[in-house]
mmCIF file of C-alpha atoms and ligand atoms in Angstrom:
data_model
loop_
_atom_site.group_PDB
_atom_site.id
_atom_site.type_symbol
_atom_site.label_atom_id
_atom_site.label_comp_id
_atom_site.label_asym_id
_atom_site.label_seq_id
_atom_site.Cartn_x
_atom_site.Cartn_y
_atom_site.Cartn_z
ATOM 1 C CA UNK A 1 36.143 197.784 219.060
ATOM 2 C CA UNK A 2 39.034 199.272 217.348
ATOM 3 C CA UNK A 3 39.794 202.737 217.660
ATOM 4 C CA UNK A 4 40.941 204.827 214.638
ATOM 5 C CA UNK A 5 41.562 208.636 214.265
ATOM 6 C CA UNK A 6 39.605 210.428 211.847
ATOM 7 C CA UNK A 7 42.727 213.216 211.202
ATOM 8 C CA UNK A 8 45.624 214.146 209.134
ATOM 9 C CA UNK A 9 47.163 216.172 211.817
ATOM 10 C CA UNK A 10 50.266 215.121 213.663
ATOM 11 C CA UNK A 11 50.080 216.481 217.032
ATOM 12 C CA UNK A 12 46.341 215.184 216.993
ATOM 13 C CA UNK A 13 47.942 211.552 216.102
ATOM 14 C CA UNK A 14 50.686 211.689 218.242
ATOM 15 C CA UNK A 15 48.757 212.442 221.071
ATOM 16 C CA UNK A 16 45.996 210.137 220.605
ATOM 17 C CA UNK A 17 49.445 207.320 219.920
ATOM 18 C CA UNK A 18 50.696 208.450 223.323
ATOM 19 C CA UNK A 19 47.431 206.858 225.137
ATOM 20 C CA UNK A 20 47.577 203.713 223.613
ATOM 21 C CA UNK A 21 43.756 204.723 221.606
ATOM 22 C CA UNK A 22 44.963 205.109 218.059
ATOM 23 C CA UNK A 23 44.246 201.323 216.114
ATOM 24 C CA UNK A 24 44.490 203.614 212.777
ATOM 25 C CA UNK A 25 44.005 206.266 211.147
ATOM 26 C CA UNK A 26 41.392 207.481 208.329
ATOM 27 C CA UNK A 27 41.841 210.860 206.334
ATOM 28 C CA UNK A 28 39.799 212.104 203.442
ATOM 29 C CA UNK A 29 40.324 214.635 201.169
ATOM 30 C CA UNK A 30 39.074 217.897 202.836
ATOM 31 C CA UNK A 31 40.915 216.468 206.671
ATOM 32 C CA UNK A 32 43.989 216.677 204.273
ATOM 33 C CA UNK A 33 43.292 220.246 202.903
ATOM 34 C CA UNK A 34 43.407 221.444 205.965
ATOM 35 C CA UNK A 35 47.028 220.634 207.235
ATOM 36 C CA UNK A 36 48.109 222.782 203.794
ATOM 37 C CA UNK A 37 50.746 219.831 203.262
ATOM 38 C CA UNK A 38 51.849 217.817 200.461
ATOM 39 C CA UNK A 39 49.689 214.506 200.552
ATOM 40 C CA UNK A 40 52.259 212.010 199.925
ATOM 41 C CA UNK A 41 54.343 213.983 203.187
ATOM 42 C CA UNK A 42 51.740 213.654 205.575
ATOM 43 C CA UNK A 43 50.850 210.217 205.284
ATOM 44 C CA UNK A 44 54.497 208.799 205.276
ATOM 45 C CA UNK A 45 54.470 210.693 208.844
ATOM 46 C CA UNK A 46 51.482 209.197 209.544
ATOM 47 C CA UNK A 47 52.904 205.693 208.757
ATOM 48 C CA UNK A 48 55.783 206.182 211.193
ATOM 49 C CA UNK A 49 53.459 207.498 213.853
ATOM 50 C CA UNK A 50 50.581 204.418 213.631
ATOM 51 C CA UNK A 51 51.335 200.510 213.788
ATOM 52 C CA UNK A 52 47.579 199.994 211.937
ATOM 53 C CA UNK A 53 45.911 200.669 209.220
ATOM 54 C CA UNK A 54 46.330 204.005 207.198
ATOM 55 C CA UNK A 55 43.117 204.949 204.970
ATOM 56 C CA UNK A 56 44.087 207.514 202.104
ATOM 57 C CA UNK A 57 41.285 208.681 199.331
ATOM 58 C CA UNK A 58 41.564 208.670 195.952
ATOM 59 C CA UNK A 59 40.119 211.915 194.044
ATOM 60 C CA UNK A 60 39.609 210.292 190.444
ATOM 61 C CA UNK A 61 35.810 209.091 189.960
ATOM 62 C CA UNK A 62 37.215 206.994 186.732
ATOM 63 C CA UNK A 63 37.260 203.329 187.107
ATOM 64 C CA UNK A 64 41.146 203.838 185.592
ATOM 65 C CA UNK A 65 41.919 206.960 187.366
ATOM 66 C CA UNK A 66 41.284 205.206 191.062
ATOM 67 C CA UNK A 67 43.283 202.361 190.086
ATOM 68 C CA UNK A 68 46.424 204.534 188.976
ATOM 69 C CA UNK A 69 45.518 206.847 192.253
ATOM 70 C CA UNK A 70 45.593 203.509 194.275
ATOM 71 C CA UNK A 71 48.435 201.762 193.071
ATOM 72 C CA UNK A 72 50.358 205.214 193.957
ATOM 73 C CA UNK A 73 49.358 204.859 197.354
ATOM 74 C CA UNK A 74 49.775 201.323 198.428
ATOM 75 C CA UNK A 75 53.160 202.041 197.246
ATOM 76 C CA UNK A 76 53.750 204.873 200.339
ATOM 77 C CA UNK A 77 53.719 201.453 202.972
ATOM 78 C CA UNK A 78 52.000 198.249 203.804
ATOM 79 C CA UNK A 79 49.897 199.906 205.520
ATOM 80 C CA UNK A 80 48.129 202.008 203.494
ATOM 81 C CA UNK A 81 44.318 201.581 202.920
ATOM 82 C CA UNK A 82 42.758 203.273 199.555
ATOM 83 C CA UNK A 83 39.917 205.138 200.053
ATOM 84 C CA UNK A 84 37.059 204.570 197.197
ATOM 85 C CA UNK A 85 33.668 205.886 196.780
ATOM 86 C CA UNK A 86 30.733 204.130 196.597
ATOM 87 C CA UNK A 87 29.751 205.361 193.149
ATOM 88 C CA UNK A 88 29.479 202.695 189.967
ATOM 89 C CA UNK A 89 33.276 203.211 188.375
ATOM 90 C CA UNK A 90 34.055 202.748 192.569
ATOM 91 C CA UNK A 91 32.930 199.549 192.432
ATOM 92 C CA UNK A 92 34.868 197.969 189.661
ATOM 93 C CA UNK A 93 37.522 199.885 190.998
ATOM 94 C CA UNK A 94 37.008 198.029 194.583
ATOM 95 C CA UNK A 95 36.715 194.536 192.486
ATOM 96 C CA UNK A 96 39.774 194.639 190.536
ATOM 97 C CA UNK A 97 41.938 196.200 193.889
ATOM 98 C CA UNK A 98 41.044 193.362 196.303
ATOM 99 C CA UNK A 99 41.879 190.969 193.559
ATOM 100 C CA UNK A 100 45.206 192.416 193.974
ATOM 101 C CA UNK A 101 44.762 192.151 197.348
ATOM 102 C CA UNK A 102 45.087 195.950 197.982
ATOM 103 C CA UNK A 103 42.702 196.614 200.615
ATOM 104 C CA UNK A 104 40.072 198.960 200.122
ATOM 105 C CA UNK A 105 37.935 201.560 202.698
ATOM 106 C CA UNK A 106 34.548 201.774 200.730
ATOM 107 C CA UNK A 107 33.541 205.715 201.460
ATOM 108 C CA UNK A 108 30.630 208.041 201.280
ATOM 109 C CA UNK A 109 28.434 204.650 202.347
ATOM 110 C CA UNK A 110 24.637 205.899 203.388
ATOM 111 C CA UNK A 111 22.592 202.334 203.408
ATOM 112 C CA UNK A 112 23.089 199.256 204.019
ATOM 113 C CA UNK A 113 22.442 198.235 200.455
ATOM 114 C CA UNK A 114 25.073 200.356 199.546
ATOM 115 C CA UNK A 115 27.974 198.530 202.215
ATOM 116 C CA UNK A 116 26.353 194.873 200.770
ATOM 117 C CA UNK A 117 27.533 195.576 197.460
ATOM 118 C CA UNK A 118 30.990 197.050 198.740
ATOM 119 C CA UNK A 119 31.022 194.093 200.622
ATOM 120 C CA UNK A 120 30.355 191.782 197.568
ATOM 121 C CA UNK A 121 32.739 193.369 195.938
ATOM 122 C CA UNK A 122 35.659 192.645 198.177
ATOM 123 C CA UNK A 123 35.748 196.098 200.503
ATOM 124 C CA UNK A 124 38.221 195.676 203.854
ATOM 125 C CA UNK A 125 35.739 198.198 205.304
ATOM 126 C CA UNK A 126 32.712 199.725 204.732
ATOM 127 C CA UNK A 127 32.282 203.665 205.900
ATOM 128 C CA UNK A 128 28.896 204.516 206.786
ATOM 129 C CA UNK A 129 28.529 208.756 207.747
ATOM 130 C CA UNK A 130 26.923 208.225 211.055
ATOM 131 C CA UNK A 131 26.723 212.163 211.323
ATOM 132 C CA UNK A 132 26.006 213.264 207.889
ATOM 133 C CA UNK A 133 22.648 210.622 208.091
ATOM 134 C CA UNK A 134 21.632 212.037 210.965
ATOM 135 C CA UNK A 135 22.268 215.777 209.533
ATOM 136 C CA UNK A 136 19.623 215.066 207.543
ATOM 137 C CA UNK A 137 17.110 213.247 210.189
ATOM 138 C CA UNK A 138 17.528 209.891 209.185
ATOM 139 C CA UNK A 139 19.055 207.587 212.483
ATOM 140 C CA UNK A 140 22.754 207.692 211.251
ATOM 141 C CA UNK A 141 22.788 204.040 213.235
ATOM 142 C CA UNK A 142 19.719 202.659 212.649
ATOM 143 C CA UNK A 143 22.160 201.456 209.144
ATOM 144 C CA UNK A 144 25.039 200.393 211.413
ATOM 145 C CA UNK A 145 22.740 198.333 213.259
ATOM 146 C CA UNK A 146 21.397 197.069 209.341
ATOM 147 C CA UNK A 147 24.808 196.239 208.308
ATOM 148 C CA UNK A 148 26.434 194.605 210.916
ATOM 149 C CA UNK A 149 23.376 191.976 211.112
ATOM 150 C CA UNK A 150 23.707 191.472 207.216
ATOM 151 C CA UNK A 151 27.431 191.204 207.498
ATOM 152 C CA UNK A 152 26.709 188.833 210.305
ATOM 153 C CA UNK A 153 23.794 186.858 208.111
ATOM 154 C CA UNK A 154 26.706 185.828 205.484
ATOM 155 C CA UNK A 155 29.715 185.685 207.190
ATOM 156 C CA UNK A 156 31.590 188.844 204.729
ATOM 157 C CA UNK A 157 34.836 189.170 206.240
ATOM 158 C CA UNK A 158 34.209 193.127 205.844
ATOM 159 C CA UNK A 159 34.438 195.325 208.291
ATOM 160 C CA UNK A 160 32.064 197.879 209.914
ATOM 161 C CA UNK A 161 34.178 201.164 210.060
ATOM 162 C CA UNK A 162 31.496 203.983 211.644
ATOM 163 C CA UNK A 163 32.531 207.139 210.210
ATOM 164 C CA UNK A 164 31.044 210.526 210.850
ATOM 165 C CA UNK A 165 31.399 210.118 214.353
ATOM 166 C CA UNK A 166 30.393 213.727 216.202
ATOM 167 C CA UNK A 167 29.971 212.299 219.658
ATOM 168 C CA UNK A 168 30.795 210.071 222.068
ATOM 169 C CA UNK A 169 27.031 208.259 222.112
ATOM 170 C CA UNK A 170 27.517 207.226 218.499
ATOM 171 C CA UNK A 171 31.075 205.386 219.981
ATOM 172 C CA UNK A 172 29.156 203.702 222.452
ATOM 173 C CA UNK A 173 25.697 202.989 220.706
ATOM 174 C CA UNK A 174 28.394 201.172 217.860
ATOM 175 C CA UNK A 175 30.468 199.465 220.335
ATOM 176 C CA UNK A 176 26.930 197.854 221.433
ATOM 177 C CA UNK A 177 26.122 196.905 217.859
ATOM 178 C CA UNK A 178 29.377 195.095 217.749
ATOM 179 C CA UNK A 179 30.396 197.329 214.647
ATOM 180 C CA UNK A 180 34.336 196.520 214.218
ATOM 181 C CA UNK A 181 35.897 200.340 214.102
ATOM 182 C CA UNK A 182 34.664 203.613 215.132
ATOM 183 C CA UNK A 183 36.788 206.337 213.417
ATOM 184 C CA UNK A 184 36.613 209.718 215.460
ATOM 185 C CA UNK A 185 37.374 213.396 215.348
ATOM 186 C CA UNK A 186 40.438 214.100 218.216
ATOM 187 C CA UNK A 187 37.631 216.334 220.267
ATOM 188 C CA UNK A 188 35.428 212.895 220.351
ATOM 189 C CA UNK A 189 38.136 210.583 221.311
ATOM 190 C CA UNK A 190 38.487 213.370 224.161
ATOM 191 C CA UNK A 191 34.816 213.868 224.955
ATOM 192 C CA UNK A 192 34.857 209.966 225.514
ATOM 193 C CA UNK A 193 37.271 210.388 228.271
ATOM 194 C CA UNK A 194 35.820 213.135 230.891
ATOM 195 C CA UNK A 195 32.845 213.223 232.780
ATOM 196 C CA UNK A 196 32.071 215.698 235.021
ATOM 197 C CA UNK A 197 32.213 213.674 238.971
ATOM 198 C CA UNK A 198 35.836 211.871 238.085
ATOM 199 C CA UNK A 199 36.161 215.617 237.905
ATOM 200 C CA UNK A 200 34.479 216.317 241.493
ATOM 201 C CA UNK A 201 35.579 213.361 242.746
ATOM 202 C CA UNK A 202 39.766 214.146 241.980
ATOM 203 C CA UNK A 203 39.251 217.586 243.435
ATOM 204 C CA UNK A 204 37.832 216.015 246.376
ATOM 205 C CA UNK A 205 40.366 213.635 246.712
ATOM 206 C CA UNK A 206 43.168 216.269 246.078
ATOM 207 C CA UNK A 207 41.339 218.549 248.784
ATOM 208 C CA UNK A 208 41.107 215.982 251.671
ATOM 209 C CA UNK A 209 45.446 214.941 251.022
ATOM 210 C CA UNK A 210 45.995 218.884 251.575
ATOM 211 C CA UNK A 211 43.973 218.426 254.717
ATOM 212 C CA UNK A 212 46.400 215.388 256.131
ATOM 213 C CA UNK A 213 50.107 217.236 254.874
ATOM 214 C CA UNK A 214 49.709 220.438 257.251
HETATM 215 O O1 LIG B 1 36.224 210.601 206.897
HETATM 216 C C1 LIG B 1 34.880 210.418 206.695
HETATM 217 C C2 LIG B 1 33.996 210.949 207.789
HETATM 218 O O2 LIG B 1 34.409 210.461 209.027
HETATM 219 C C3 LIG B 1 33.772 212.424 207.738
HETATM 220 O O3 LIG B 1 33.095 212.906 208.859
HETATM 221 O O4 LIG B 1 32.285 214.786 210.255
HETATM 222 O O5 LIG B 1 32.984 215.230 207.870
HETATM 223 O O6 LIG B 1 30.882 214.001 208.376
HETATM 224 P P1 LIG B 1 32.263 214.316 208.837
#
């Protein structure tokens, strides 16, 4: 399963670049807000950071606004994603971008009937809110586990990109599903590292070498 970083902070990136975890990166709007930086800035130093795939939102919800938003930018580097949402004027806008073979990261996805149309349309990926679902007491990946056997049923090139990720279960329990990308908060991608007796066990292992050097 690829790894991407749900972030538009630098040091966050950089770190997560320096152990070999970060596959790519996904921002949206409000991750952006909070770095208080021009938008066009931060993801041209995102695009020197990452060797992947660099999702960017647009904010028009006009079938001709997203396209102009998009076109702007794909332009930043090849490696820019456009972020769309799954609203009506998104999906014409996700139709006429992968016909010009702009990929697309189909956001604010919350059922599986909602990623098979993204899908159908031509979507890259497909963002369901793992978190925000279960915010609201519905299984956030109860849909994963929907979409990836409908993506599976009919062969859609598409692919599953868990979003809303608050913990490291929801990494694991989509890894198991065989979704293809988990996109996660820095704190996650360092929950998923530590447990508590590789703790024990290095102090132990640290204590016993004192005992042998005096
Ligand atoms: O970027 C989309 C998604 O990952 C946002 O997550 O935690 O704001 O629900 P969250």
């Amino acid at each position: 399963m690829k790894f991407f970083l749900d972030t538009a902070n630098i040091d966050e990136i950089r770190q997560g670049v320096e152990m070999g975890m970060v596959d790519g990166i996904t921002t949206n709007p409000s991750l952006v807000a909070k770095e208080g930086r021009e938008f066009r800035a931060i993801l041209e130093d995102i695009c020197e950071l990452v060797d992947g795939p660099v999702s960017a939102e647009v904010v028009s919800t006009q079938f001709s606004g997203m396209i102009q938003e998009a076109h702007s930018l794909a332009e930043i580097h090849e490696n820019i994603v456009v972020k769309i949402p799954m609203i009506f004027e998104g999906l014409k806008a996700i139709h006429q971008l992968s016909k010009e073979g702009i990929k697309v990261n189909v956001t604010l996805i919350f059922s599986a009937s909602q990623a098979l149309m993204a899908a159908k349309a031509g979507a890259t990926y497909v963002s369901p809110f793992v978190g925000r679902l279960d915010d609201v007491s519905h299984p956030g990946m109860d849909v994963i586990q929907q979409i990836v056997t409908i993506f599976d049923n009919y062969d859609f090139n598409t692919q599953v990109l868990v979003a809303s990720i608050r913990h490291p279960l929801h990494v694991v329990e989509a890894a198991m599903m065989g979704a293809d990308v988990g996109t996660m908060p820095f704190k996650v991608l360092e929950q998923l590292i530590k447990h508590p007796l590789t703790d024990v066990g290095l102090a132990r292992f640290l204590k016993d070498w004192e005992k042998l050097a005096v």
